[in-house]
XYZ file of C-alpha atoms in Angstrom:
330
model
C 67.927 -45.331 -38.785
C 64.554 -44.249 -37.645
C 63.920 -40.439 -38.037
C 61.811 -38.715 -35.198
C 60.472 -35.158 -35.375
C 59.351 -33.271 -32.070
C 57.559 -30.093 -33.064
C 57.925 -27.348 -30.180
C 60.926 -26.391 -28.138
C 59.226 -25.569 -24.877
C 59.568 -27.756 -21.628
C 57.368 -30.459 -23.139
C 59.151 -30.883 -26.382
C 62.737 -30.610 -25.056
C 62.016 -33.129 -22.158
C 60.267 -35.383 -24.824
C 63.260 -35.340 -26.757
C 65.560 -36.234 -23.863
C 63.467 -39.201 -22.977
C 63.221 -40.423 -26.500
C 67.067 -40.479 -26.497
C 67.347 -42.230 -23.140
C 64.813 -44.905 -24.332
C 66.237 -45.479 -27.797
C 67.364 -49.097 -28.197
C 69.304 -48.372 -31.524
C 70.297 -45.522 -33.805
C 67.844 -42.532 -33.900
C 67.902 -39.320 -35.740
C 66.026 -36.869 -33.598
C 65.213 -33.542 -35.073
C 63.268 -30.630 -33.088
C 61.691 -27.838 -34.964
C 60.179 -24.533 -33.422
C 58.693 -21.654 -35.116
C 60.221 -19.050 -32.648
C 63.729 -17.865 -32.873
C 64.844 -19.561 -29.463
C 64.079 -22.329 -27.185
C 61.892 -21.779 -24.075
C 58.170 -21.464 -25.283
C 56.533 -20.199 -22.061
C 59.888 -20.607 -20.151
C 61.621 -17.963 -22.274
C 64.715 -16.104 -20.994
C 65.601 -12.761 -22.894
C 69.475 -11.952 -23.285
C 70.864 -8.363 -23.270
C 72.233 -7.777 -26.749
C 75.411 -6.146 -25.056
C 76.172 -9.223 -22.810
C 74.468 -12.613 -23.051
C 75.002 -13.284 -19.535
C 72.661 -10.512 -18.628
C 69.199 -12.139 -18.727
C 65.631 -11.670 -17.649
C 62.840 -14.215 -17.557
C 59.899 -13.309 -19.756
C 58.096 -16.541 -19.186
C 57.645 -18.656 -15.944
C 59.275 -16.834 -13.054
C 59.755 -19.748 -10.525
C 58.577 -23.406 -10.247
C 56.481 -24.537 -7.586
C 56.569 -28.303 -6.675
C 53.676 -29.695 -4.803
C 54.168 -32.800 -2.714
C 52.416 -34.923 -5.359
C 54.786 -33.927 -8.100
C 57.864 -34.121 -5.761
C 57.197 -37.677 -5.360
C 56.120 -38.362 -9.047
C 58.906 -36.493 -10.690
C 61.630 -37.019 -7.883
C 64.293 -37.991 -10.428
C 63.990 -34.822 -12.542
C 64.078 -32.392 -9.607
C 66.971 -34.305 -7.950
C 68.938 -34.031 -11.412
C 68.291 -30.339 -11.971
C 69.344 -29.480 -8.368
C 72.405 -31.512 -8.518
C 73.446 -29.699 -11.647
C 72.588 -26.207 -10.161
C 70.089 -25.601 -12.756
C 67.455 -25.283 -9.990
C 68.060 -23.790 -6.598
C 65.631 -23.370 -3.904
C 63.757 -19.908 -3.898
C 64.677 -17.947 -0.671
C 64.017 -14.415 -1.819
C 60.915 -12.614 -0.752
C 57.996 -12.540 -3.071
C 55.101 -10.491 -1.886
C 51.515 -11.795 -2.517
C 52.679 -15.390 -3.325
C 50.121 -17.985 -2.228
C 51.863 -20.561 0.025
C 50.468 -23.869 0.437
C 51.763 -26.314 3.078
C 54.284 -28.756 1.607
C 54.948 -26.928 -1.521
C 58.614 -26.176 -2.572
C 59.537 -23.361 -4.913
C 62.603 -23.118 -7.078
C 64.410 -20.566 -9.425
C 66.827 -20.963 -12.256
C 70.047 -18.973 -11.649
C 70.912 -18.779 -15.314
C 67.283 -18.164 -16.402
C 64.248 -20.309 -16.484
C 64.929 -21.323 -20.152
C 68.070 -23.130 -18.881
C 65.980 -25.940 -18.017
C 64.881 -26.246 -21.529
C 68.388 -25.840 -22.988
C 69.629 -28.672 -20.537
C 67.067 -31.160 -22.075
C 67.891 -30.177 -25.495
C 71.492 -30.802 -24.921
C 70.820 -33.978 -23.422
C 68.544 -35.190 -26.301
C 71.402 -34.549 -28.761
C 68.626 -33.475 -31.318
C 69.210 -31.311 -34.389
C 67.434 -28.000 -33.304
C 65.975 -25.855 -35.936
C 64.415 -22.436 -35.229
C 61.897 -20.291 -37.376
C 60.343 -23.591 -38.714
C 56.601 -23.312 -38.811
C 54.901 -26.591 -39.652
C 51.905 -26.185 -41.846
C 51.090 -29.698 -43.123
C 51.412 -33.205 -42.097
C 50.638 -36.110 -44.768
C 51.182 -39.803 -44.794
C 53.289 -40.947 -47.734
C 54.406 -44.615 -48.105
C 54.010 -45.299 -44.341
C 56.132 -42.133 -43.535
C 54.988 -38.769 -42.307
C 55.797 -36.125 -44.543
C 56.039 -32.650 -42.753
C 55.741 -29.375 -44.690
C 56.893 -25.988 -43.450
C 56.590 -22.435 -44.417
C 59.959 -22.330 -45.989
C 62.150 -25.301 -47.334
C 61.422 -28.671 -48.719
C 59.003 -31.240 -47.037
C 60.915 -33.915 -44.939
C 59.815 -37.470 -43.902
C 59.901 -38.985 -40.374
C 58.824 -42.366 -39.025
C 57.428 -40.701 -35.919
C 56.187 -37.076 -35.202
C 55.392 -35.555 -31.781
C 53.519 -32.333 -31.639
C 54.042 -30.489 -28.595
C 52.911 -26.952 -29.593
C 49.690 -25.241 -28.311
C 46.433 -26.769 -29.194
C 45.187 -23.845 -31.515
C 48.198 -24.390 -33.681
C 47.450 -28.056 -34.044
C 44.104 -27.478 -35.124
C 45.452 -25.181 -37.872
C 47.528 -27.710 -39.418
C 46.503 -29.004 -42.947
C 46.930 -32.368 -44.781
C 46.062 -35.876 -43.856
C 46.470 -35.119 -40.068
C 42.947 -33.120 -40.306
C 41.224 -36.494 -40.997
C 43.303 -38.588 -38.554
C 42.269 -36.270 -35.587
C 38.597 -37.539 -34.426
C 35.868 -34.974 -33.939
C 35.888 -35.756 -30.084
C 39.824 -35.086 -30.210
C 39.192 -31.801 -32.024
C 36.548 -30.724 -29.532
C 38.926 -31.511 -26.590
C 41.766 -29.554 -28.376
C 39.410 -26.663 -29.045
C 38.402 -26.573 -25.340
C 41.799 -25.990 -24.126
C 42.070 -22.560 -22.868
C 45.124 -20.445 -22.145
C 45.984 -17.411 -19.791
C 47.873 -14.952 -21.867
C 50.305 -12.243 -20.752
C 52.669 -9.706 -22.328
C 56.047 -9.257 -20.727
C 58.412 -6.377 -20.655
C 61.940 -6.910 -19.656
C 64.475 -4.115 -18.885
C 68.198 -4.232 -18.499
C 69.879 -1.571 -16.556
C 73.523 -0.080 -16.480
C 76.106 -1.104 -14.072
C 75.601 0.045 -10.498
C 71.741 0.465 -10.729
C 69.859 -0.448 -7.770
C 66.086 -0.575 -7.253
C 65.610 0.051 -3.390
C 62.509 -2.327 -2.555
C 62.497 -4.996 0.041
C 61.143 -7.705 -2.122
C 62.516 -9.651 -5.075
C 59.194 -9.999 -6.804
C 55.736 -8.897 -5.966
C 52.314 -9.698 -7.275
C 50.319 -6.723 -8.084
C 46.475 -6.432 -7.099
C 45.810 -2.742 -7.218
C 46.673 -2.177 -10.984
C 44.264 -3.041 -13.745
C 47.250 -4.068 -16.090
C 50.297 -4.989 -14.225
C 50.170 -8.420 -12.480
C 53.781 -9.115 -11.374
C 57.100 -7.397 -11.131
C 60.337 -9.371 -10.623
C 63.882 -8.044 -9.962
C 65.587 -11.084 -11.438
C 69.050 -10.845 -9.907
C 67.491 -10.699 -6.478
C 64.855 -13.194 -7.328
C 67.580 -15.809 -8.395
C 69.642 -15.091 -5.255
C 72.653 -14.044 -7.135
C 72.330 -10.233 -5.708
C 73.808 -7.531 -8.136
C 77.124 -9.224 -9.062
C 76.432 -10.708 -12.389
C 78.713 -8.981 -14.792
C 77.244 -6.892 -17.670
C 79.817 -4.921 -19.805
C 77.687 -1.556 -20.296
C 79.405 1.792 -19.952
C 77.867 4.744 -18.343
C 77.018 7.430 -20.714
C 78.136 10.495 -18.738
C 79.017 13.314 -21.174
C 79.170 10.779 -24.142
C 76.306 10.383 -26.457
C 73.441 8.388 -24.947
C 74.118 4.573 -25.233
C 71.123 2.369 -25.874
C 70.383 0.036 -22.788
C 67.937 -2.027 -24.223
C 64.710 -3.409 -23.037
C 62.320 -6.124 -24.493
C 58.978 -5.168 -25.307
C 56.370 -7.581 -25.454
C 52.869 -5.925 -25.775
C 51.102 -2.605 -25.218
C 51.069 -0.408 -22.280
C 49.372 2.843 -21.357
C 51.407 5.910 -20.583
C 50.403 6.205 -16.815
C 51.886 2.744 -16.301
C 55.250 3.922 -17.591
C 55.158 6.733 -15.151
C 54.366 4.371 -12.322
C 57.278 2.133 -13.326
C 59.463 5.162 -13.376
C 58.741 5.699 -9.679
C 60.507 2.284 -8.976
C 63.604 3.448 -10.637
C 65.952 5.861 -8.600
C 68.436 7.980 -10.406
C 71.635 6.113 -11.442
C 74.285 6.332 -8.658
C 77.197 6.473 -11.286
C 78.902 3.266 -9.877
C 81.533 1.612 -11.929
C 80.816 -1.696 -10.285
C 80.185 -4.166 -13.123
C 76.716 -5.524 -12.303
C 73.448 -6.022 -13.991
C 69.773 -5.845 -12.930
C 66.983 -7.276 -14.989
C 63.227 -6.401 -14.428
C 60.288 -8.185 -15.523
C 56.803 -6.606 -15.868
C 53.710 -8.810 -16.464
C 50.556 -7.110 -18.041
C 47.271 -8.326 -18.821
C 46.605 -9.157 -22.407
C 42.740 -8.438 -22.593
C 42.950 -4.861 -21.094
C 44.796 -3.122 -24.193
C 43.129 -1.169 -27.004
C 45.298 1.775 -27.945
C 46.719 2.351 -31.376
C 50.515 1.517 -31.916
C 51.484 4.777 -33.464
C 49.916 6.697 -30.767
C 51.615 4.570 -28.222
C 55.109 5.177 -29.684
C 54.571 8.823 -29.416
C 53.429 8.662 -25.818
C 56.275 6.311 -24.849
C 59.235 8.343 -26.149
C 57.718 11.642 -25.033
C 57.834 10.480 -21.444
C 61.321 9.018 -21.760
C 62.741 12.251 -23.280
C 60.976 14.373 -20.898
C 62.438 12.667 -17.695
C 65.976 13.616 -17.265
C 66.816 10.590 -15.171
C 65.637 8.090 -17.768
C 67.596 9.854 -20.521
C 70.905 9.537 -18.681
C 70.270 6.004 -17.582
C 68.949 4.102 -20.910
C 66.827 4.066 -23.841
C 64.351 1.393 -24.510
C 64.546 -0.678 -27.688
C 60.758 -1.153 -28.510
C 59.750 -4.348 -30.106
C 56.122 -5.042 -30.786
C 55.008 -8.561 -30.783
C 51.584 -10.207 -31.112
C 52.748 -13.473 -30.221
C 51.308 -15.047 -26.959
């Protein structure tokens, strides 16, 4: 049985694995490794630790299909639409560039549901937190080493991780990549963003006319999305969170990816009206994109500033506390 390894659990890796499974003429052992803790790559969706059905997209927010790709990849779009993984985007997004002939789609269950669909179809053995460090050629087999665990051998290895990570690999692969290929890989540039996802308690409403908005007036914030509204599911997705009332404050978690100045948190607070106290079971996810290159504040200083604002504002104290997770991953 031939053994194939796909490195990277983003859109490219998951679709590649599914296509390999479709094209396999005989028995195939298919493995997929990713250094992250979940699938998605730049199409990641965060889940509330209180209810996995409460999600917020921290990667791609929607998919734009041009007429060229609608024709070239017609079978993929038809499949995802037929399964309900994608649906047409009908919610208003302020500031979105509209080009004639383009179609926009959203994923009702989160953008990472596309990746998870292809991973399931591939039947691959998926292993997370597996960081590849070396690739060597041993007896006509590719021996792949990782940070933890023993090396494993494969007949074929497909690399779908970002170009800088490929250039960091050690072993025989260093000599197998030509200088021209190295220059091409080194020339690949990436637009990096940090994302902040917030989950609100049941009954919370943000009274704005849009589902998402591109921001041009702020030096750091680039995009804001109210995920339920963006995905055309209103505020009805169940999230089992209780209102604190007179009980001890309950942690309503947020997912923090990056650094932000205190004045921006005050600005975000203006978008959050006081909790109405409704017992209706619902959830509201918000995603805030911020520009990576702008930040230069110290982490410890930021923590003090962040929590001083949260505890000074009565409304925030009643509604939720933020779980702060610093991440340098881009």
